[in-house]
Coordinates of C-alpha atoms in Angstrom, one line a residue:
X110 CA -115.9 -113.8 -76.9
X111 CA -115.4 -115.6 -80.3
X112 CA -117.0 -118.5 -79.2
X113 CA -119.8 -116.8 -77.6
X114 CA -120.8 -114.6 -81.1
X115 CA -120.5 -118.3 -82.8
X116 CA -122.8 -119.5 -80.8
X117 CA -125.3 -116.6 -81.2
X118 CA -124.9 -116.7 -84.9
X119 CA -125.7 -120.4 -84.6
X120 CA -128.9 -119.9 -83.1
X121 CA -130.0 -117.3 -85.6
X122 CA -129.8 -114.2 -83.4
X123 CA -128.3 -110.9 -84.3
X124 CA -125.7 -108.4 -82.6
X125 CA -122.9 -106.6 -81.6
X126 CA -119.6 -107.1 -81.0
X127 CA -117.5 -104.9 -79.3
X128 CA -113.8 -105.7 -78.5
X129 CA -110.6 -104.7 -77.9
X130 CA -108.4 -103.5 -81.5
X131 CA -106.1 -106.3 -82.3
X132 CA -108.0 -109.1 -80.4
X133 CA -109.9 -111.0 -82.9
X134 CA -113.6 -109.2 -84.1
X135 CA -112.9 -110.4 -88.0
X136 CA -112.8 -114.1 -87.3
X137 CA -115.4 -114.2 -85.0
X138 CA -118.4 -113.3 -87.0
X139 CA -116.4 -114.6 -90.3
X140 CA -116.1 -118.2 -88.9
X141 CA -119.8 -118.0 -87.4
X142 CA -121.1 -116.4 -91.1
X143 CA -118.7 -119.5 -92.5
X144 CA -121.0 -122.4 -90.1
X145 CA -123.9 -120.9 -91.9
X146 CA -122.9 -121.5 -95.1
X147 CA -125.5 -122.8 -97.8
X148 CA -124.9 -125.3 -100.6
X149 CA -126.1 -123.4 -103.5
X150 CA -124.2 -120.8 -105.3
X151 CA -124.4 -117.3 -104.8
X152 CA -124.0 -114.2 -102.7
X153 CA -124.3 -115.8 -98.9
X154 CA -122.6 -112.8 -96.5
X155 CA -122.0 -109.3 -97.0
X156 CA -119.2 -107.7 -95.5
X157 CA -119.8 -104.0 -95.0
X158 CA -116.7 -101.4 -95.0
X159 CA -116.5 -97.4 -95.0
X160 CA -113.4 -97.4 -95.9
X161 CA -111.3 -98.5 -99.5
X162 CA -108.2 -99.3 -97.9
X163 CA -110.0 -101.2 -95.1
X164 CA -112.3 -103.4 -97.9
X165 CA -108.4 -104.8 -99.3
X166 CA -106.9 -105.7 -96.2
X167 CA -110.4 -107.5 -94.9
X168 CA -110.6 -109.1 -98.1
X169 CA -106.9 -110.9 -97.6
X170 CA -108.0 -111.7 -94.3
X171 CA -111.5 -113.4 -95.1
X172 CA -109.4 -115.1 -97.8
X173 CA -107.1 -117.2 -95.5
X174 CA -109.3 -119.7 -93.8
X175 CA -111.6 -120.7 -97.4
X176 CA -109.0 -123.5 -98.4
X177 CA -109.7 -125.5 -95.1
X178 CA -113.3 -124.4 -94.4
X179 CA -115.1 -123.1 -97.7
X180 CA -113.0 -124.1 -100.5
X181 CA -115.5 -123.7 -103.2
X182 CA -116.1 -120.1 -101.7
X183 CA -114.8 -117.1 -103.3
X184 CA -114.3 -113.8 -101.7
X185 CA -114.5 -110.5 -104.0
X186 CA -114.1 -107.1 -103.1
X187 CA -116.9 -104.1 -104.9
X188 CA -115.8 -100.6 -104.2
X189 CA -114.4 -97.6 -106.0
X190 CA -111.1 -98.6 -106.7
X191 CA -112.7 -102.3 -108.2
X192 CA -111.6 -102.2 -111.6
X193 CA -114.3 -102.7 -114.7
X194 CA -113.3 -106.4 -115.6
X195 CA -113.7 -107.4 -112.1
X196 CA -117.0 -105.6 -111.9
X197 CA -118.2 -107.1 -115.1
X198 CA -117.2 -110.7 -113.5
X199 CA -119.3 -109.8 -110.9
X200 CA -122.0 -108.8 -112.9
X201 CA -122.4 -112.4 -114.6
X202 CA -122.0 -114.0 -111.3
X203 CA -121.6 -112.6 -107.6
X204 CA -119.0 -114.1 -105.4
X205 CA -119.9 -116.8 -102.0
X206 CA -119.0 -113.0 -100.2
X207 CA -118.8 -109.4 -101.0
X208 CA -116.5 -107.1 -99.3
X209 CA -118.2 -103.5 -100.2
X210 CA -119.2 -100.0 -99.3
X211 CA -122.5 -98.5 -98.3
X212 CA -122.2 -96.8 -101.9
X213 CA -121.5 -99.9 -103.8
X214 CA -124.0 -101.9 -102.0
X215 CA -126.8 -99.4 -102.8
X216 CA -125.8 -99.1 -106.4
X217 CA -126.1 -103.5 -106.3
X218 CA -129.7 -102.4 -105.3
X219 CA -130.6 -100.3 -108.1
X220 CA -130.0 -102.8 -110.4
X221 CA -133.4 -104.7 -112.3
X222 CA -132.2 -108.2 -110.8
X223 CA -131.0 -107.3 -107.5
X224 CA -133.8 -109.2 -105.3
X225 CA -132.3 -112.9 -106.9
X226 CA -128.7 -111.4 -106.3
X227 CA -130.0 -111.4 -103.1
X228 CA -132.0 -114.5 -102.9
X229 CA -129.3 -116.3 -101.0
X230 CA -128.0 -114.1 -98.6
X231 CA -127.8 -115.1 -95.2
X232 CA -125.3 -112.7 -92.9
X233 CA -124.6 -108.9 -93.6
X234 CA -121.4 -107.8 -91.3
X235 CA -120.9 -104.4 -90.6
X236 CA -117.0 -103.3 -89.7
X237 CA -116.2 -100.5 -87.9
X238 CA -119.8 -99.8 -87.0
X239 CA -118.7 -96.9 -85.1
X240 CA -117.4 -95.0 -88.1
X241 CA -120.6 -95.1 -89.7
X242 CA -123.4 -95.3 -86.9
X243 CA -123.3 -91.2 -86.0
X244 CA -123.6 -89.8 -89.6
X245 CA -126.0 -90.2 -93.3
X246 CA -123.9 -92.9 -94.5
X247 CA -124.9 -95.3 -91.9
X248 CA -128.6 -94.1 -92.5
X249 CA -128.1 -94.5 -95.8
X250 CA -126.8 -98.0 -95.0
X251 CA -129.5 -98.5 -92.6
X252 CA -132.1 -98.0 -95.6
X253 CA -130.0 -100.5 -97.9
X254 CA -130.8 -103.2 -94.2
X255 CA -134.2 -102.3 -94.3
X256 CA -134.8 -103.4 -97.9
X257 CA -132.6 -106.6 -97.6
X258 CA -134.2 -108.1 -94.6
X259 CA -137.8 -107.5 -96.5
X260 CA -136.7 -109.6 -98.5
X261 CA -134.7 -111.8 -96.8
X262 CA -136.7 -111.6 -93.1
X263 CA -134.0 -114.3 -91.2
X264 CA -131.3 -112.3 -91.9
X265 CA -128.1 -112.0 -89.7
X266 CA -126.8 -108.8 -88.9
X267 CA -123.8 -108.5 -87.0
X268 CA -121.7 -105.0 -86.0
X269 CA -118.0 -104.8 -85.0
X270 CA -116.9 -101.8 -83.2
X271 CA -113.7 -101.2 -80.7
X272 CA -114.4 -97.6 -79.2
X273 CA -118.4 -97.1 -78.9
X274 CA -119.7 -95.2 -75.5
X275 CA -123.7 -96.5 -76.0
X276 CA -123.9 -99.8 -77.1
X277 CA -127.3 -100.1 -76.2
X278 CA -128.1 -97.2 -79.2
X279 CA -125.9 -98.4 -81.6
X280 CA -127.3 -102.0 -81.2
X281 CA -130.8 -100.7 -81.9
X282 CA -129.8 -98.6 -84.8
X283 CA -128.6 -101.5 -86.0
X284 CA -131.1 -103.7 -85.7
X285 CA -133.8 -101.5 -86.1
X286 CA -136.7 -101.1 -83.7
X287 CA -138.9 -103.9 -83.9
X288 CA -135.9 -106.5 -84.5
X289 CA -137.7 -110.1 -85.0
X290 CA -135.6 -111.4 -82.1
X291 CA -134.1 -109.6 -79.5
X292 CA -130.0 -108.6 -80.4
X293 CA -127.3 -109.8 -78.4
X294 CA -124.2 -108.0 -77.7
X295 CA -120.8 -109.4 -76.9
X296 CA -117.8 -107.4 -75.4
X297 CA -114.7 -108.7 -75.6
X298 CA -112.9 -109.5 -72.2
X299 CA -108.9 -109.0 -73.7
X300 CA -107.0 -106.9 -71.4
X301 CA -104.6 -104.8 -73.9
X302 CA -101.4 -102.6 -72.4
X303 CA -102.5 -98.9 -73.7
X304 CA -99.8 -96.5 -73.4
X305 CA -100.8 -93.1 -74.1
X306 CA -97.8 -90.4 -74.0
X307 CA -97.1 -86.6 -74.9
X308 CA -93.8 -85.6 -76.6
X309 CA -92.6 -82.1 -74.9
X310 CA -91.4 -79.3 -76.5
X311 CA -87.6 -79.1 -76.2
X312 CA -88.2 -75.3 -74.7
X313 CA -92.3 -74.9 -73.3
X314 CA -91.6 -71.5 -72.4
X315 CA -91.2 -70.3 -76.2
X316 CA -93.7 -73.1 -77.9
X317 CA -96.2 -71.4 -79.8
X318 CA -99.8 -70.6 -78.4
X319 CA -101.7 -71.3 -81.8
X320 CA -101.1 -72.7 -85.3
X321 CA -101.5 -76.5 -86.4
X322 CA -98.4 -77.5 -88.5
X323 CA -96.1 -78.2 -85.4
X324 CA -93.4 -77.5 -87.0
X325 CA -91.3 -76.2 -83.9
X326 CA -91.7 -80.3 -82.8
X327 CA -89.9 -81.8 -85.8
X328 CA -87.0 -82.5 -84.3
X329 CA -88.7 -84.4 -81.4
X330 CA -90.4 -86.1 -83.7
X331 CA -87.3 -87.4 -86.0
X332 CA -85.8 -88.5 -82.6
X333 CA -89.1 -90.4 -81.7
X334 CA -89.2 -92.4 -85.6
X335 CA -85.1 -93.0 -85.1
X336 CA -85.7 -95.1 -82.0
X337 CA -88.5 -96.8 -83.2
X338 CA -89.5 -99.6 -85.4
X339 CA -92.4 -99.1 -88.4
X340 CA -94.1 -96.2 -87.0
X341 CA -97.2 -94.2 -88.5
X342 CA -97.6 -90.6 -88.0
X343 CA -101.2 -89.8 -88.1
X344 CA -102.4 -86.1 -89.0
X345 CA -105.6 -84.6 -89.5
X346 CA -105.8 -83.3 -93.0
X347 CA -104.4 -83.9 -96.4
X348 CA -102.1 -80.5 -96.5
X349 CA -100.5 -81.2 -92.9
X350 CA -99.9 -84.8 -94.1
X351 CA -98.3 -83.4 -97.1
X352 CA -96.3 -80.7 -95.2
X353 CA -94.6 -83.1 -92.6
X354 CA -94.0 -85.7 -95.2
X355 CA -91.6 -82.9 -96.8
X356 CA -90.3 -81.4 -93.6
X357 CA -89.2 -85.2 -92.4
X358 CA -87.6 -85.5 -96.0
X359 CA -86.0 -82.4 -95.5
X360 CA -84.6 -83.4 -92.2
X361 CA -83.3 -86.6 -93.0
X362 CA -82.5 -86.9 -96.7
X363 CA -81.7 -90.1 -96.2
X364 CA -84.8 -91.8 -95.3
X365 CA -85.7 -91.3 -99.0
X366 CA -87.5 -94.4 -99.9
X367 CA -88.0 -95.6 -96.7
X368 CA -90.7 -92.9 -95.3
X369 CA -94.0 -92.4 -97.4
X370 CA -97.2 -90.0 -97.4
X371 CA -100.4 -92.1 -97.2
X372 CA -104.4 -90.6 -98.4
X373 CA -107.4 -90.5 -100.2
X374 CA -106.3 -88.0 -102.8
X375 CA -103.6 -90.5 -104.1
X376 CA -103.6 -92.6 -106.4
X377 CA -104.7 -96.2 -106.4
X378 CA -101.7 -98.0 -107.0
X379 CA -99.6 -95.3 -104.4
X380 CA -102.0 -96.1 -101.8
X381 CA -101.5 -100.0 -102.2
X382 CA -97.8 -100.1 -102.4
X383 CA -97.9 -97.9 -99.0
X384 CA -99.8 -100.7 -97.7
X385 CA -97.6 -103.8 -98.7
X386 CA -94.9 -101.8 -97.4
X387 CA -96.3 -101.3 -93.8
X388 CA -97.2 -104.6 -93.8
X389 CA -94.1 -105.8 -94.7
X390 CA -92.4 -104.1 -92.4
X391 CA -90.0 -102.6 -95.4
X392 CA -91.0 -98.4 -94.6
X393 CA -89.5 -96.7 -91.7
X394 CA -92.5 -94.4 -91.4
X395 CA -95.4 -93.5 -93.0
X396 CA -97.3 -90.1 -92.7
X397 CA -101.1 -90.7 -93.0
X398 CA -104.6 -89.2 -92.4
X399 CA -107.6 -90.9 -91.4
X400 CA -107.4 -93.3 -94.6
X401 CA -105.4 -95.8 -92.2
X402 CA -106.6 -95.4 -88.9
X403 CA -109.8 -97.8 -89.2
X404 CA -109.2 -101.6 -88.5
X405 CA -106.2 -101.8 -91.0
X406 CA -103.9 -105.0 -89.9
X407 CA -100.3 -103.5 -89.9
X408 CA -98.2 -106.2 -87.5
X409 CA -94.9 -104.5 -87.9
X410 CA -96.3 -101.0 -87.0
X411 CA -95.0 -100.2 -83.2
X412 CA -95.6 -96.5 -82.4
X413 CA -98.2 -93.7 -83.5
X414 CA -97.6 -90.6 -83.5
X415 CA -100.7 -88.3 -83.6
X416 CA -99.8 -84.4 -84.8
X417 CA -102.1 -82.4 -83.4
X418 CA -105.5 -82.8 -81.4
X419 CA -107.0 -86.3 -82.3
X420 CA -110.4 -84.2 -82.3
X421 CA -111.8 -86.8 -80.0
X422 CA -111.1 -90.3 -77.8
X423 CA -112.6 -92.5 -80.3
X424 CA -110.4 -91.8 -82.9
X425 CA -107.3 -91.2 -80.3
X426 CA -108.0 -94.9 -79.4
X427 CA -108.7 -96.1 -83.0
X428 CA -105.5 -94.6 -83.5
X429 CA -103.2 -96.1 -80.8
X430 CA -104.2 -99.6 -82.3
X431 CA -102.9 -99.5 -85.9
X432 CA -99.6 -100.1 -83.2
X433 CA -99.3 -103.5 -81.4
X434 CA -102.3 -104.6 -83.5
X435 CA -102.1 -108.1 -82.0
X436 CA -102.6 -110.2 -78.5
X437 CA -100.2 -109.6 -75.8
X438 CA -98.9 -106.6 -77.4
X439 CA -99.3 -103.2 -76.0
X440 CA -100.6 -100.2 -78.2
X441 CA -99.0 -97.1 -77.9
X442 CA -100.2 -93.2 -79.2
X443 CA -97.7 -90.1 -78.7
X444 CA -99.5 -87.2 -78.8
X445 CA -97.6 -84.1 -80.2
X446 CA -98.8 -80.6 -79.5
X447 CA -98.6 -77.9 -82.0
X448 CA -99.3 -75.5 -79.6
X449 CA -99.8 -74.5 -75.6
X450 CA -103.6 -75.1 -75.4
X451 CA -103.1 -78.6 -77.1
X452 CA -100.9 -79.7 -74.1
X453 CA -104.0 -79.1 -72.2
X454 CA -105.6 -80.8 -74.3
X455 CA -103.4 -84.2 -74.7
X456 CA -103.6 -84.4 -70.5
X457 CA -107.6 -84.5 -70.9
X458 CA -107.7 -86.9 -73.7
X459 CA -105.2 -89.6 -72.0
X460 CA -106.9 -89.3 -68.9
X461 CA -110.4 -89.9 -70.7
X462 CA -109.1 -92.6 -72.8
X463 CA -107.7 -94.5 -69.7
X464 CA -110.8 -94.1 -68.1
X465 CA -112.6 -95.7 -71.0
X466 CA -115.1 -92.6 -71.0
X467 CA -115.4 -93.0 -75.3
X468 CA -118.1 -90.6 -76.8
X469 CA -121.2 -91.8 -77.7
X470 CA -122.6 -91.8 -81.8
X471 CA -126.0 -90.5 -82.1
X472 CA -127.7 -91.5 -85.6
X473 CA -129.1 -88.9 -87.7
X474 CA -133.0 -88.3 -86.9
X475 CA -135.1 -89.2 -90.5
X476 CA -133.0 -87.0 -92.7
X477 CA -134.9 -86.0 -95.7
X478 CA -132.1 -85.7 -98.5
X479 CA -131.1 -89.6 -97.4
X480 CA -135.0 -90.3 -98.0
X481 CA -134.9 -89.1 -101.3
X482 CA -131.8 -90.5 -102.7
X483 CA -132.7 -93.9 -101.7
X484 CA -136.4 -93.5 -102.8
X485 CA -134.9 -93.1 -106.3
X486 CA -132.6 -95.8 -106.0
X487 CA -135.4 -98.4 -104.9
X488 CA -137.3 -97.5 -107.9
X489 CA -134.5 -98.4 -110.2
X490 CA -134.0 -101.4 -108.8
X491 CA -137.4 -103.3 -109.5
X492 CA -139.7 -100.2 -108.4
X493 CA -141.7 -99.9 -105.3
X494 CA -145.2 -99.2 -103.8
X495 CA -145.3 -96.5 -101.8
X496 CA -147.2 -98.1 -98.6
X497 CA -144.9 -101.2 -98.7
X498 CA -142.0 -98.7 -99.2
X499 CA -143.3 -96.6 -96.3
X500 CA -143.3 -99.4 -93.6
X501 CA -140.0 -100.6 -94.8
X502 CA -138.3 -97.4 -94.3
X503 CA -139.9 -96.9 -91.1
X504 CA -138.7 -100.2 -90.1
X505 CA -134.6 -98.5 -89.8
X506 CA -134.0 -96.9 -86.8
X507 CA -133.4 -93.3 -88.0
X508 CA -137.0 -93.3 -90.2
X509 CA -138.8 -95.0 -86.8
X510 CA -140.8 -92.1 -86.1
X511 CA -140.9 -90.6 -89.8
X512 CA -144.5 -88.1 -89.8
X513 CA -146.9 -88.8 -92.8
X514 CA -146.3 -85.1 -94.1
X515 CA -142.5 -86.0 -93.7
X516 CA -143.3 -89.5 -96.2
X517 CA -145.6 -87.2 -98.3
X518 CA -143.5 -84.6 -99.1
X519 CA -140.4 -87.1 -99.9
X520 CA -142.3 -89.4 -102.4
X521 CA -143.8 -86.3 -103.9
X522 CA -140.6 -84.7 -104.8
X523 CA -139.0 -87.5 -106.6
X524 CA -142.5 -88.0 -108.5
X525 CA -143.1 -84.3 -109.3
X526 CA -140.1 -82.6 -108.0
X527 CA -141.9 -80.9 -104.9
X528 CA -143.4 -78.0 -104.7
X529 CA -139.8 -75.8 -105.8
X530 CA -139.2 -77.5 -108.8
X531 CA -142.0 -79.0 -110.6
X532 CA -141.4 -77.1 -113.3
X533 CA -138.6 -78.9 -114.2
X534 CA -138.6 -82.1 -116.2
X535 CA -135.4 -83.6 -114.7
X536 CA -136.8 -83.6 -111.3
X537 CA -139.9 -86.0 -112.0
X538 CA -137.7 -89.0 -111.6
X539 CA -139.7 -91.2 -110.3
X540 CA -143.2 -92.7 -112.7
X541 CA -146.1 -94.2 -111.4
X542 CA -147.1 -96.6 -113.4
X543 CA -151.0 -98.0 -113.8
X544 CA -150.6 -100.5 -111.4
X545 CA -149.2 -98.2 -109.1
X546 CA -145.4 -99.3 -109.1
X547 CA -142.9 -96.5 -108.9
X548 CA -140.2 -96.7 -111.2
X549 CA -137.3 -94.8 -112.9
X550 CA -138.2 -94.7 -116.3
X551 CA -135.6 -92.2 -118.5
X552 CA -132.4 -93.8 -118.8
X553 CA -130.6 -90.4 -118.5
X554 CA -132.4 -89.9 -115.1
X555 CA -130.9 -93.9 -114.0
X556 CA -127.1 -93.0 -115.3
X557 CA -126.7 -89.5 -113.9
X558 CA -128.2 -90.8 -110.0
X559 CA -126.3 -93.8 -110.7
X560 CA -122.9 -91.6 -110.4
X561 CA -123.8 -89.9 -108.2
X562 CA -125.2 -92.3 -105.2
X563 CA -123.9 -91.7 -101.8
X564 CA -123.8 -89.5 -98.9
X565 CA -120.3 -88.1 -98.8
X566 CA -120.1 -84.4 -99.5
X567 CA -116.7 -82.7 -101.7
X568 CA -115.8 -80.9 -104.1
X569 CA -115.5 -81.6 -107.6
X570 CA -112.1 -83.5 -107.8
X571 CA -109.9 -83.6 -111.3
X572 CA -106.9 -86.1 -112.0
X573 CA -103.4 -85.1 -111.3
X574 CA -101.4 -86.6 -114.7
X575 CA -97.6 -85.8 -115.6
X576 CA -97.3 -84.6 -118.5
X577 CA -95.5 -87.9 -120.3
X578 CA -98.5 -89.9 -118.7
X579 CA -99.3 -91.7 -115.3
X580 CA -101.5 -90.8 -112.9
X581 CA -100.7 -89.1 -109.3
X582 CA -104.1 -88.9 -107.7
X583 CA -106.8 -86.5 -107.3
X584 CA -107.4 -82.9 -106.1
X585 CA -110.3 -80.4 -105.4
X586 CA -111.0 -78.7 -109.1
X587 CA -111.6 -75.3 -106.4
X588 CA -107.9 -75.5 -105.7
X589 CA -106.6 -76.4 -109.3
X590 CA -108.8 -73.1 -110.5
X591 CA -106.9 -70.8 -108.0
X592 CA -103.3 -71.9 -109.8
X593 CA -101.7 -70.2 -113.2
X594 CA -99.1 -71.9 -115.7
X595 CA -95.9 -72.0 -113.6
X596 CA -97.3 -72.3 -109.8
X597 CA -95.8 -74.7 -108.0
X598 CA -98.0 -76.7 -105.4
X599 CA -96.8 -79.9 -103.3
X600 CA -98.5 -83.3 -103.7
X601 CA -98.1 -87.2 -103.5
X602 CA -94.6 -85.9 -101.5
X603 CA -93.6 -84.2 -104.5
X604 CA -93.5 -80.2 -105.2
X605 CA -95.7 -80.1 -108.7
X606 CA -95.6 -77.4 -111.5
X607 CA -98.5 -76.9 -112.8
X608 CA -98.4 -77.0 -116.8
X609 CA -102.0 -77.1 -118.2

């Protein structure tokens, strides 16, 4: 299959790939997007990522072929946790390819001069299309697609997915619906070992018929790590990560320093020594939420354990191969019930996962808020006109069928702020200017959508600092507010007191 999405890349067509975890994708559109490759300088493929810890781990592994096959190329990552001297380097002069977000590649949009950063670009990859395809950020990155093949109309676009149920949707979503050559998509023929077991309750009879913490199973589950090598123990949420981080420590003091708690909440450099250590096979276990179960390339890593319903056989699959992430090796996923009903529920997701019966992603249908945000966006980087805008956003899949009114009422709200709030000055973001070109004028307008860019929904988050200094992460400010001098809450593995 690597072979066959060189080929297509060679003769200019676009497409999907969708494989097995483990058995190649990365190399296959890299080496093809590497064949492509341009004498002169600048940005020449983007490499699209929804997740931080995903964008490091691709990066190392784009890296590893340039001294043999590119080696004046340079590969760069730009996402939240870039830090503002890289991000100023890049600023003066964008790398050969950019590993980034759907966030940070809008923000590169919004700037003055992002048409020449763009001049050269030939191949935009999209990892983990799956992850992105059935919710705003992948219309929001289908918007950002829109805008770069306008201006750059022979541009390859490639997906990568491992668990998709309608490739024939997500190929068009992709591609948009009136493509200028027809997309291809490859599946990859690798036959991987996928074992897919439930760890039993020591007495069923007495196990719990609700609750989600699983606690009764802890013992099971220290047996299961004991016998194994690396092994990662995937929950759903943040607190239940935190929770069976401390009840492992409890049960086995002496794994101190050789299990860790892996999320989103933690801090930068937390998160990346996690990583090195999986990697280098050094941590007996990690406990981890969905921040490592997308594409991350953990060799050492031979069982998953998955607390709790996987909420769907996507991400049950996904899951199963962070283990045996390599050809010839079997993947497996232990499931562990925290109650009766999900015993049920672990026999009906094995036997859909084995059967290859995945769910299919729907995109979002022309959502308005998206519209909006990007609207603004496109007018701070260089401005627009709206019929030329128009057909360019009805060229992305989700905006195909977009109504008139629908377009009407959109521009007119970031002009005048609608019909609701008109009568506010810091709605009228968008100008029109003489010649009809809508920009974003106030600088104060620019910084404040600047920081705020994006489609992801949360609370307002504040740092987590000792008091002699250092950082520990991030929490929900709703939470922090609840708490008085002298609570004690757990986080980053640690019980906290709060001071001030």
């Amino acid at each position: 299959f690597q072979r066959e999405v060189w080929a297509a890349m060679a003769q200019g067509r676009s497409g999907l790939l969708h494989a097995t975890t483990g058995s190649g994708k990365t190399y296959a559109v890299w080496l093809g997007a590497l064949a492509r490759q341009q004498p002169e300088a600048g940005l020449q493929v983007l490499w699209i990522t929804p997740m931080r810890a995903l964008a490091a781990d691709t990066t190392r592994a784009l890296q590893l072929p340039l001294p043999e096959l590119a080696p004046q190329w340079r590969v760069a990552q730009r996402t939240g946790d870039t830090p503002a001297a890289e991000r100023a380097r890049q600023d003066r002069r964008l790398p050969q390819a950019l590993v980034t977000t759907p966030e940070s590649l809008t923000l590169l949009l919004t700037r003055e001069r992002a048409r020449q950063d763009f001049a050269a670009l030939h191949t935009v990859i999209i990892d983990e299309w799956h992850e992105l395809l059935g919710n705003k950020r992948g219309v929001q990155l289908q918007l950002a697609l829109a805008r770069l093949r306008r201006w750059r109309p022979e541009l390859l676009c490639w997906g990568l997915s491992a668990t998709l149920g309608n490739l024939d949707e997500a190929l068009a979503a992709l591609l948009g619906p009136q493509p200028p050559r027809p997309g291809v998509t490859v599946r990859g023929r690798i036959d991987k070992a996928l074992v897919i077991d439930t760890l039993l309750p020591q007495d069923p009879g007495r196990f719990s018929w609700g609750g989600h913490l699983g606690t009764q199973m802890l013992q099971p589950v220290v047996r299961e790590i004991e016998a194994s090598g690396t092994t990662l123990v995937f929950t759903n949420v943040r607190s239940q990560a935190e929770t069976w981080y401390q009840l492992l420590l409890n049960a086995r003091p002496d794994w101190a320093g050789s299990i860790a708690l892996h999320h989103g909440s933690l801090d930068k450099s937390v998160r990346e020594w996690v990583e090195a250590g999986l990697k280098g096979g050094t941590l007996k276990a990690v406990v981890a939420t969905s921040s490592l179960d997308l594409g991350v390339d953990f060799l050492p890593v031979e069982r998953v354990l998955q607390i709790g319903s996987a909420k769907g056989v996507a991400r049950l699959l996904q899951r199963a191969g962070r283990s045996g992430h390599q050809p010839g090796r079997a993947s497996r996923v232990t499931l562990v019930p925290t109650n009766t009903l999900e015993l049920v529920e672990a026999v009906a997701a094995r036997r859909a996962a084995l059967a290859g019966r995945v769910e299919a992603r729907q995109a979002p249908g022309a959502p308005l808020d998206v519209l909006v945000q990007h609207l603004v966006s496109m007018a701070l980087g260089g401005g627009f006109f709206a019929d030329e805008m128009r057909s360019e956003v009805r060229s992305s899949w989700s905006y195909r069928d977009l109504s008139d009114e629908a377009w009407a009422w959109a521009l007119d709200f970031v002009v005048r702020g609608g019909d609701s709030l008109r009568a506010y000055p810091e709605y009228r973001r968008v100008v029109v200017q003489p010649d009809g070109r809508h920009v974003v004028s106030d600088r104060g307008i620019a910084l404040r959508h600047r920081l705020q860019v994006g489609t992801i929904v949360a609370d307002a988050s504040m740092q987590v600092k000792w008091l002699s200094g250092g950082t520990l992460g991030s929490v929900e400010e709703s939470f922090i507010a609840r708490l008085k001098a002298g609570d004690c809450f757990v986080f980053g593995g640690r019980v906290l007191e709060y001071v001030r």
